[in-house]
Amino acid sequence: MTTTTTTTPPDTLAPPSTPLLNRFRVPAGFALGAVLLLGIAPLALSDFRLSLLAKYLCYAIVAVGVSLAWGRGGLMVLGQGVFFGLGGYAMAMHLKLTDAAATGEKLPDFMQLYGTGDALPWWWKPFANPGFALAMTVLLPMAVAAVLGFFVFQRRVKGAYFAILSQALAAALSIWLVGQQATTGGTNGLTDIQGFFGYSLDDPVNQRMVYFIIAAVLLLLMALARQLFVSRYGELLVAVRDSEERVRFLGYNPANIKLVAYVVAAGMAGLAGALFVPAVGIISPALIGIVPSIGFVIGAAVGGRASLVGAVLGAIAVAWAQSTLSDEFPAAWTYLQGLLFVLAVGFLPGGLASLGVVLRKRRTGGATRSRTSGETA
């Protein structure tokens, strides 16, 4: 007589989680990240490698916002380059005005080259104030995202249509910046930035200071994003992603919930752009168009958009691969980048962060099937 057992054997069950271990796991993870970024990396890396890491960490800051908006909210944000560029240009405008004042000039060097006259454009003048410039690096991207998101989400635009609108905005901003050569530097952008709030960027010590600022901001924003993840708002955001109509039936407005995630992600991208300027010394339309916007999403997708650590590590890894492989294979890198995105979305939707879970499920499932087959025999 054949007997079929449907219960799972005790030795195939996952071990119970320890409350004490779960309580200290997150603080321990942040402490480890702080030690690696603020302690080990400055000691182990040269000045050149550390400056490259600072650039990659700026991309990782954008990935934190992508993880919030896309990983938790299901918003395919393919226009983060817009907000990255707004924050970067706001910071670069202030630094260019500061550099010009330090040399006794009234206008930045590129305006003198293109012959715009003796008067500074009116919309440049407020950025001479450091407080205003710092505020605009975050508030300006958030304001643009709030206006765009309000009309888009209220009209219940989502999915591929929202992604297309995001990319259209990135293309429009890039084209506008290229056309305003006399006031934005055109295709060259704002280059040759020498100082950062009174400190010379030619000094390696000051470059290290910029790196420490970027690393600290990344850790703080990761902590902020995690608090949003585990909060009541984070649960509502996941509910909107999974079943928007049910959330609306319960009395919540999904448009407002998605709008908050979109605006916060835009603010993070703007801050990343502002920090990118002193780290690299340049901001140009080539860094904020459609291709960079897709690159931000690819980094989060490869690492794991639903995981903060995965999105951050994925953004750093993809940025490093781009810097390394694009020099050796300039024509093939774009195809490789697209292939990474297709593989991540098609075969590993959770990114590399979910690889351990997938392997564990397959191993556990295989053991369960073998044990069940043995008992049936």
Tab-separated table of C-alpha atoms in Angstrom:
chain	number	residue	atom	x	y	z
A	1	MET	CA	0.000	0.000	0.000
A	2	THR	CA	1.341	3.432	-0.942
A	3	THR	CA	1.206	6.272	1.587
A	4	THR	CA	1.684	9.899	0.579
A	5	THR	CA	2.891	12.391	3.177
A	6	THR	CA	2.402	16.115	2.579
A	7	THR	CA	4.085	17.463	5.691
A	8	THR	CA	7.563	18.939	5.467
A	9	PRO	CA	10.245	17.055	7.427
A	10	PRO	CA	11.617	18.943	10.450
A	11	ASP	CA	15.184	19.019	9.128
A	12	THR	CA	14.096	20.907	5.977
A	13	LEU	CA	12.420	23.734	7.856
A	14	ALA	CA	14.234	27.075	8.107
A	15	PRO	CA	15.679	27.747	11.574
A	16	PRO	CA	13.590	30.118	13.675
A	17	SER	CA	14.767	33.705	13.711
A	18	THR	CA	16.297	35.074	16.880
A	19	PRO	CA	14.649	38.326	18.055
A	20	LEU	CA	17.883	39.545	19.630
A	21	LEU	CA	19.796	38.889	16.415
A	22	ASN	CA	17.199	40.705	14.312
A	23	ARG	CA	17.271	43.669	16.684
A	24	PHE	CA	21.001	44.264	16.291
A	25	ARG	CA	21.363	43.165	12.672
A	26	VAL	CA	20.497	46.545	11.142
A	27	PRO	CA	22.647	48.677	13.510
A	28	ALA	CA	25.506	46.240	12.991
A	29	GLY	CA	25.107	46.553	9.231
A	30	PHE	CA	25.230	50.352	9.366
A	31	ALA	CA	28.244	50.211	11.682
A	32	LEU	CA	30.024	47.877	9.268
A	33	GLY	CA	29.224	50.194	6.368
A	34	ALA	CA	30.545	53.182	8.298
A	35	VAL	CA	33.772	51.350	9.104
A	36	LEU	CA	34.271	50.316	5.475
A	37	LEU	CA	33.478	53.713	3.951
A	38	LEU	CA	34.900	56.063	6.576
A	39	GLY	CA	37.742	53.971	7.949
A	40	ILE	CA	39.097	51.260	5.682
A	41	ALA	CA	38.532	52.829	2.240
A	42	PRO	CA	40.478	56.081	2.943
A	43	LEU	CA	43.381	54.050	4.300
A	44	ALA	CA	43.448	51.384	1.602
A	45	LEU	CA	42.805	53.468	-1.522
A	46	SER	CA	44.972	56.053	-3.229
A	47	ASP	CA	43.737	59.597	-3.772
A	48	PHE	CA	42.747	58.782	-7.357
A	49	ARG	CA	40.852	55.613	-6.412
A	50	LEU	CA	39.165	57.398	-3.534
A	51	SER	CA	37.955	60.147	-5.863
A	52	LEU	CA	36.509	57.472	-8.152
A	53	LEU	CA	34.757	55.866	-5.191
A	54	ALA	CA	33.296	59.265	-4.257
A	55	LYS	CA	31.847	59.481	-7.763
A	56	TYR	CA	30.365	55.990	-7.463
A	57	LEU	CA	28.846	56.813	-4.072
A	58	CYS	CA	26.981	59.714	-5.682
A	59	TYR	CA	25.373	57.202	-8.036
A	60	ALA	CA	24.609	55.035	-5.001
A	61	ILE	CA	22.704	57.941	-3.419
A	62	VAL	CA	20.502	58.077	-6.504
A	63	ALA	CA	20.001	54.308	-6.187
A	64	VAL	CA	18.624	54.779	-2.661
A	65	GLY	CA	15.847	56.939	-4.078
A	66	VAL	CA	15.283	54.475	-6.937
A	67	SER	CA	14.921	51.677	-4.390
A	68	LEU	CA	12.252	53.678	-2.587
A	69	ALA	CA	10.279	54.752	-5.665
A	70	TRP	CA	10.716	51.654	-7.846
A	71	GLY	CA	11.554	48.858	-5.429
A	72	ARG	CA	8.827	49.740	-2.940
A	73	GLY	CA	6.438	51.847	-4.964
A	74	GLY	CA	6.654	50.179	-8.356
A	75	LEU	CA	7.377	53.491	-10.107
A	76	MET	CA	9.679	52.984	-13.089
A	77	VAL	CA	11.677	56.199	-12.609
A	78	LEU	CA	13.617	56.511	-15.857
A	79	GLY	CA	14.115	60.263	-15.501
A	80	GLN	CA	16.265	60.570	-12.386
A	81	GLY	CA	18.927	62.253	-14.496
A	82	VAL	CA	16.691	65.341	-14.539
A	83	PHE	CA	16.806	65.758	-10.778
A	84	PHE	CA	20.468	64.762	-10.634
A	85	GLY	CA	21.196	67.505	-13.163
A	86	LEU	CA	19.095	70.159	-11.414
A	87	GLY	CA	20.948	69.590	-8.162
A	88	GLY	CA	24.301	69.475	-9.933
A	89	TYR	CA	23.760	72.678	-11.886
A	90	ALA	CA	22.493	74.501	-8.788
A	91	MET	CA	25.704	73.622	-6.947
A	92	ALA	CA	27.955	74.280	-9.949
A	93	MET	CA	26.447	77.726	-10.551
A	94	HIS	CA	27.296	78.784	-6.999
A	95	LEU	CA	30.822	77.369	-7.200
A	96	LYS	CA	31.476	79.060	-10.566
A	97	LEU	CA	30.329	82.397	-9.152
A	98	THR	CA	32.573	81.879	-6.123
A	99	ASP	CA	35.554	81.062	-8.345
A	100	ALA	CA	34.919	84.183	-10.434
A	101	ALA	CA	34.699	86.395	-7.329
A	102	ALA	CA	37.965	84.935	-6.028
A	103	THR	CA	39.744	86.154	-9.178
A	104	GLY	CA	38.032	89.556	-9.183
A	105	GLU	CA	35.733	88.783	-12.102
A	106	LYS	CA	32.021	89.526	-12.312
A	107	LEU	CA	31.180	86.710	-14.695
A	108	PRO	CA	32.191	83.032	-14.855
A	109	ASP	CA	34.906	82.215	-17.360
A	110	PHE	CA	32.655	80.578	-19.970
A	111	MET	CA	30.384	83.642	-20.082
A	112	GLN	CA	33.374	85.824	-20.831
A	113	LEU	CA	34.418	83.397	-23.559
A	114	TYR	CA	31.031	83.396	-25.271
A	115	GLY	CA	30.595	87.149	-24.914
A	116	THR	CA	27.283	87.408	-23.067
A	117	GLY	CA	27.955	90.986	-21.991
A	118	ASP	CA	28.859	92.510	-18.653
A	119	ALA	CA	25.653	91.647	-16.798
A	120	LEU	CA	25.051	88.373	-15.007
A	121	PRO	CA	21.747	86.698	-16.018
A	122	TRP	CA	19.031	87.439	-13.483
A	123	TRP	CA	18.398	83.799	-12.657
A	124	TRP	CA	22.075	83.300	-11.827
A	125	LYS	CA	22.200	86.056	-9.215
A	126	PRO	CA	20.402	84.245	-6.320
A	127	PHE	CA	22.878	81.359	-6.574
A	128	ALA	CA	25.663	83.621	-5.338
A	129	ASN	CA	24.172	83.065	-1.875
A	130	PRO	CA	25.471	79.732	-0.481
A	131	GLY	CA	22.358	79.109	1.597
A	132	PHE	CA	20.068	79.596	-1.379
A	133	ALA	CA	22.232	77.387	-3.592
A	134	LEU	CA	22.336	74.566	-1.041
A	135	ALA	CA	18.575	74.721	-0.569
A	136	MET	CA	17.948	74.682	-4.317
A	137	THR	CA	20.028	71.536	-4.807
A	138	VAL	CA	17.257	69.650	-2.995
A	139	LEU	CA	14.163	71.863	-3.169
A	140	LEU	CA	14.306	72.567	-6.905
A	141	PRO	CA	14.296	68.868	-7.940
A	142	MET	CA	11.591	68.152	-5.378
A	143	ALA	CA	9.454	71.027	-6.666
A	144	VAL	CA	9.752	69.849	-10.272
A	145	ALA	CA	8.916	66.296	-9.205
A	146	ALA	CA	5.944	67.524	-7.159
A	147	VAL	CA	4.447	69.426	-10.096
A	148	LEU	CA	5.027	66.635	-12.597
A	149	GLY	CA	3.958	63.880	-10.214
A	150	PHE	CA	0.777	65.685	-9.164
A	151	PHE	CA	-0.585	65.856	-12.707
A	152	VAL	CA	0.677	62.412	-13.686
A	153	PHE	CA	-0.549	60.488	-10.645
A	154	GLN	CA	-3.859	62.312	-10.415
A	155	ARG	CA	-4.508	61.247	-13.994
A	156	ARG	CA	-3.620	57.679	-12.947
A	157	VAL	CA	-0.771	57.429	-15.427
A	158	LYS	CA	1.461	54.489	-14.570
A	159	GLY	CA	3.561	51.699	-16.012
A	160	ALA	CA	5.218	52.245	-19.364
A	161	TYR	CA	3.455	55.586	-19.884
A	162	PHE	CA	5.003	57.006	-16.717
A	163	ALA	CA	8.446	55.741	-17.770
A	164	ILE	CA	8.086	57.376	-21.194
A	165	LEU	CA	7.094	60.703	-19.624
A	166	SER	CA	10.121	60.528	-17.314
A	167	GLN	CA	12.451	59.935	-20.226
A	168	ALA	CA	10.836	62.713	-22.250
A	169	LEU	CA	11.511	65.139	-19.397
A	170	ALA	CA	15.163	64.055	-19.243
A	171	ALA	CA	15.556	64.540	-22.996
A	172	ALA	CA	13.876	67.952	-22.892
A	173	LEU	CA	16.130	69.235	-20.110
A	174	SER	CA	19.258	67.964	-21.845
A	175	ILE	CA	18.274	69.616	-25.133
A	176	TRP	CA	17.476	72.901	-23.374
A	177	LEU	CA	20.838	72.953	-21.581
A	178	VAL	CA	22.695	72.328	-24.848
A	179	GLY	CA	20.834	75.187	-26.541
A	180	GLN	CA	21.634	77.712	-23.799
A	181	GLN	CA	25.365	77.803	-24.425
A	182	ALA	CA	25.850	81.379	-23.263
A	183	THR	CA	24.307	80.795	-19.825
A	184	THR	CA	24.747	77.068	-19.145
A	185	GLY	CA	27.917	76.223	-21.049
A	186	GLY	CA	26.115	74.240	-23.751
A	187	THR	CA	27.434	70.759	-24.459
A	188	ASN	CA	30.509	71.404	-22.312
A	189	GLY	CA	28.474	72.249	-19.235
A	190	LEU	CA	30.037	73.930	-16.215
A	191	THR	CA	33.648	72.808	-15.993
A	192	ASP	CA	36.942	73.618	-14.296
A	193	ILE	CA	35.466	74.142	-10.809
A	194	GLN	CA	38.312	75.097	-8.487
A	195	GLY	CA	36.840	75.599	-5.023
A	196	PHE	CA	34.255	74.200	-2.652
A	197	PHE	CA	32.983	76.743	-0.086
A	198	GLY	CA	36.396	78.292	0.416
A	199	TYR	CA	38.452	75.108	0.060
A	200	SER	CA	40.611	74.387	-2.972
A	201	LEU	CA	39.693	71.186	-4.754
A	202	ASP	CA	43.259	70.845	-6.014
A	203	ASP	CA	44.340	69.907	-2.486
A	204	PRO	CA	44.140	66.115	-1.900
A	205	VAL	CA	43.185	66.757	1.736
A	206	ASN	CA	40.120	68.706	0.648
A	207	GLN	CA	39.259	66.007	-1.884
A	208	ARG	CA	39.251	63.518	0.968
A	209	MET	CA	36.985	65.844	2.927
A	210	VAL	CA	34.539	65.807	0.015
A	211	TYR	CA	34.660	62.005	0.013
A	212	PHE	CA	33.863	61.852	3.729
A	213	ILE	CA	30.895	64.181	3.220
A	214	ILE	CA	29.534	62.032	0.397
A	215	ALA	CA	29.968	58.787	2.362
A	216	ALA	CA	28.281	60.259	5.434
A	217	VAL	CA	25.354	61.553	3.365
A	218	LEU	CA	24.920	58.125	1.776
A	219	LEU	CA	24.742	56.411	5.167
A	220	LEU	CA	22.278	59.001	6.509
A	221	LEU	CA	19.994	58.686	3.484
A	222	MET	CA	20.077	54.894	3.734
A	223	ALA	CA	18.985	55.183	7.361
A	224	LEU	CA	16.209	57.584	6.364
A	225	ALA	CA	15.039	55.302	3.556
A	226	ARG	CA	14.974	52.295	5.854
A	227	GLN	CA	12.806	54.174	8.330
A	228	LEU	CA	10.400	54.903	5.485
A	229	PHE	CA	10.471	51.231	4.497
A	230	VAL	CA	9.427	49.962	7.927
A	231	SER	CA	6.996	52.787	8.693
A	232	ARG	CA	3.254	52.784	8.099
A	233	TYR	CA	3.862	54.832	4.986
A	234	GLY	CA	6.194	52.133	3.675
A	235	GLU	CA	3.462	49.528	4.139
A	236	LEU	CA	0.994	51.737	2.272
A	237	LEU	CA	3.505	52.220	-0.543
A	238	VAL	CA	3.908	48.456	-0.953
A	239	ALA	CA	0.126	48.041	-0.845
A	240	VAL	CA	-0.282	50.632	-3.615
A	241	ARG	CA	2.321	48.820	-5.693
A	242	ASP	CA	0.593	45.450	-5.279
A	243	SER	CA	-3.074	46.465	-5.395
A	244	GLU	CA	-3.804	50.125	-5.990
A	245	GLU	CA	-7.556	49.696	-6.285
A	246	ARG	CA	-7.837	47.959	-2.917
A	247	VAL	CA	-5.944	50.795	-1.261
A	248	ARG	CA	-8.313	53.301	-2.857
A	249	PHE	CA	-11.264	51.234	-1.623
A	250	LEU	CA	-9.889	51.454	1.943
A	251	GLY	CA	-10.058	55.257	1.811
A	252	TYR	CA	-6.486	56.207	0.896
A	253	ASN	CA	-5.461	58.236	-2.140
A	254	PRO	CA	-2.782	56.231	-4.000
A	255	ALA	CA	-1.758	59.325	-5.970
A	256	ASN	CA	-0.575	61.100	-2.820
A	257	ILE	CA	1.269	58.018	-1.579
A	258	LYS	CA	3.159	57.633	-4.861
A	259	LEU	CA	3.793	61.361	-5.049
A	260	VAL	CA	5.653	61.367	-1.723
A	261	ALA	CA	7.959	58.553	-2.860
A	262	TYR	CA	8.603	60.263	-6.185
A	263	VAL	CA	9.400	63.622	-4.553
A	264	VAL	CA	11.704	62.092	-1.920
A	265	ALA	CA	13.571	60.132	-4.599
A	266	ALA	CA	13.961	63.346	-6.617
A	267	GLY	CA	15.395	65.158	-3.599
A	268	MET	CA	17.942	62.371	-3.086
A	269	ALA	CA	18.945	62.515	-6.758
A	270	GLY	CA	19.341	66.304	-6.556
A	271	LEU	CA	21.560	66.009	-3.492
A	272	ALA	CA	23.624	63.361	-5.269
A	273	GLY	CA	24.102	65.711	-8.221
A	274	ALA	CA	25.179	68.525	-5.911
A	275	LEU	CA	27.812	66.293	-4.285
A	276	PHE	CA	28.917	64.968	-7.676
A	277	VAL	CA	30.094	68.432	-8.734
A	278	PRO	CA	32.908	68.894	-6.155
A	279	ALA	CA	33.820	65.216	-6.435
A	280	VAL	CA	34.353	65.356	-10.221
A	281	GLY	CA	34.605	69.084	-10.943
A	282	ILE	CA	32.117	69.140	-13.803
A	283	ILE	CA	28.435	68.883	-14.653
A	284	SER	CA	27.221	68.659	-18.251
A	285	PRO	CA	24.133	67.625	-20.255
A	286	ALA	CA	25.824	64.320	-21.085
A	287	LEU	CA	25.539	63.357	-17.410
A	288	ILE	CA	21.814	63.997	-17.074
A	289	GLY	CA	20.184	62.765	-20.275
A	290	ILE	CA	18.316	59.580	-21.094
A	291	VAL	CA	21.321	57.245	-21.019
A	292	PRO	CA	22.493	58.250	-17.504
A	293	SER	CA	18.903	58.004	-16.253
A	294	ILE	CA	18.672	54.437	-17.523
A	295	GLY	CA	22.059	53.723	-15.942
A	296	PHE	CA	20.754	54.713	-12.522
A	297	VAL	CA	17.905	52.217	-12.857
A	298	ILE	CA	20.173	49.454	-14.176
A	299	GLY	CA	22.440	49.727	-11.137
A	300	ALA	CA	19.511	49.362	-8.744
A	301	ALA	CA	18.014	46.502	-10.788
A	302	VAL	CA	21.250	44.499	-10.919
A	303	GLY	CA	21.897	44.827	-7.206
A	304	GLY	CA	18.269	44.429	-6.126
A	305	ARG	CA	15.822	47.302	-6.263
A	306	ALA	CA	13.848	46.145	-3.213
A	307	SER	CA	16.973	45.999	-1.046
A	308	LEU	CA	18.756	49.156	0.030
A	309	VAL	CA	22.115	47.435	0.349
A	310	GLY	CA	21.590	45.602	-2.925
A	311	ALA	CA	20.667	48.780	-4.808
A	312	VAL	CA	23.675	50.645	-3.401
A	313	LEU	CA	26.148	47.866	-4.166
A	314	GLY	CA	24.627	47.350	-7.609
A	315	ALA	CA	24.981	51.046	-8.448
A	316	ILE	CA	28.617	51.049	-7.345
A	317	ALA	CA	29.376	47.840	-9.270
A	318	VAL	CA	27.737	49.029	-12.510
A	319	ALA	CA	29.465	52.436	-12.262
A	320	TRP	CA	32.814	50.717	-11.711
A	321	ALA	CA	32.194	48.401	-14.654
A	322	GLN	CA	31.287	51.365	-16.843
A	323	SER	CA	34.489	53.205	-15.950
A	324	THR	CA	36.592	50.087	-16.485
A	325	LEU	CA	35.009	48.437	-19.507
A	326	SER	CA	33.957	51.521	-21.447
A	327	ASP	CA	37.607	52.492	-21.886
A	328	GLU	CA	38.526	49.089	-23.330
A	329	PHE	CA	35.252	48.400	-25.181
A	330	PRO	CA	33.682	51.800	-25.890
A	331	ALA	CA	31.359	50.486	-28.607
A	332	ALA	CA	30.235	47.333	-26.802
A	333	TRP	CA	29.655	48.740	-23.311
A	334	THR	CA	26.193	50.118	-24.095
A	335	TYR	CA	25.043	46.706	-25.310
A	336	LEU	CA	26.518	45.032	-22.241
A	337	GLN	CA	24.737	47.516	-20.010
A	338	GLY	CA	21.422	46.756	-21.706
A	339	LEU	CA	22.091	43.019	-21.419
A	340	LEU	CA	22.636	43.381	-17.664
A	341	PHE	CA	19.260	45.074	-17.331
A	342	VAL	CA	17.476	42.411	-19.403
A	343	LEU	CA	19.064	39.568	-17.438
A	344	ALA	CA	18.275	41.180	-14.095
A	345	VAL	CA	14.635	41.910	-14.917
A	346	GLY	CA	13.956	38.706	-16.865
A	347	PHE	CA	15.788	36.047	-14.857
A	348	LEU	CA	16.488	37.566	-11.447
A	349	PRO	CA	13.837	40.231	-10.703
A	350	GLY	CA	15.081	40.638	-7.149
A	351	GLY	CA	18.630	41.360	-8.310
A	352	LEU	CA	21.789	39.883	-6.861
A	353	ALA	CA	20.451	40.597	-3.368
A	354	SER	CA	17.857	37.842	-3.850
A	355	LEU	CA	20.310	35.263	-5.195
A	356	GLY	CA	20.832	33.622	-1.799
A	357	VAL	CA	17.102	33.348	-1.190
A	358	VAL	CA	16.507	31.811	-4.621
A	359	LEU	CA	19.268	29.234	-4.153
A	360	ARG	CA	18.053	28.382	-0.660
A	361	LYS	CA	14.483	27.875	-1.895
A	362	ARG	CA	15.659	25.626	-4.705
A	363	ARG	CA	17.824	23.594	-2.347
A	364	THR	CA	15.060	23.302	0.222
A	365	GLY	CA	12.496	22.459	-2.463
A	366	GLY	CA	14.747	19.775	-3.905
A	367	ALA	CA	15.317	18.208	-0.486
A	368	THR	CA	11.594	18.264	0.247
A	369	ARG	CA	10.742	16.600	-3.059
A	370	SER	CA	13.387	13.913	-2.479
A	371	ARG	CA	12.109	13.167	1.022
A	372	THR	CA	8.494	13.072	-0.170
A	373	SER	CA	9.396	10.704	-3.015
A	374	GLY	CA	11.218	8.432	-0.577
A	375	GLU	CA	8.282	8.276	1.811
A	376	THR	CA	5.905	7.604	-1.067
A	377	ALA	CA	8.055	4.710	-2.253
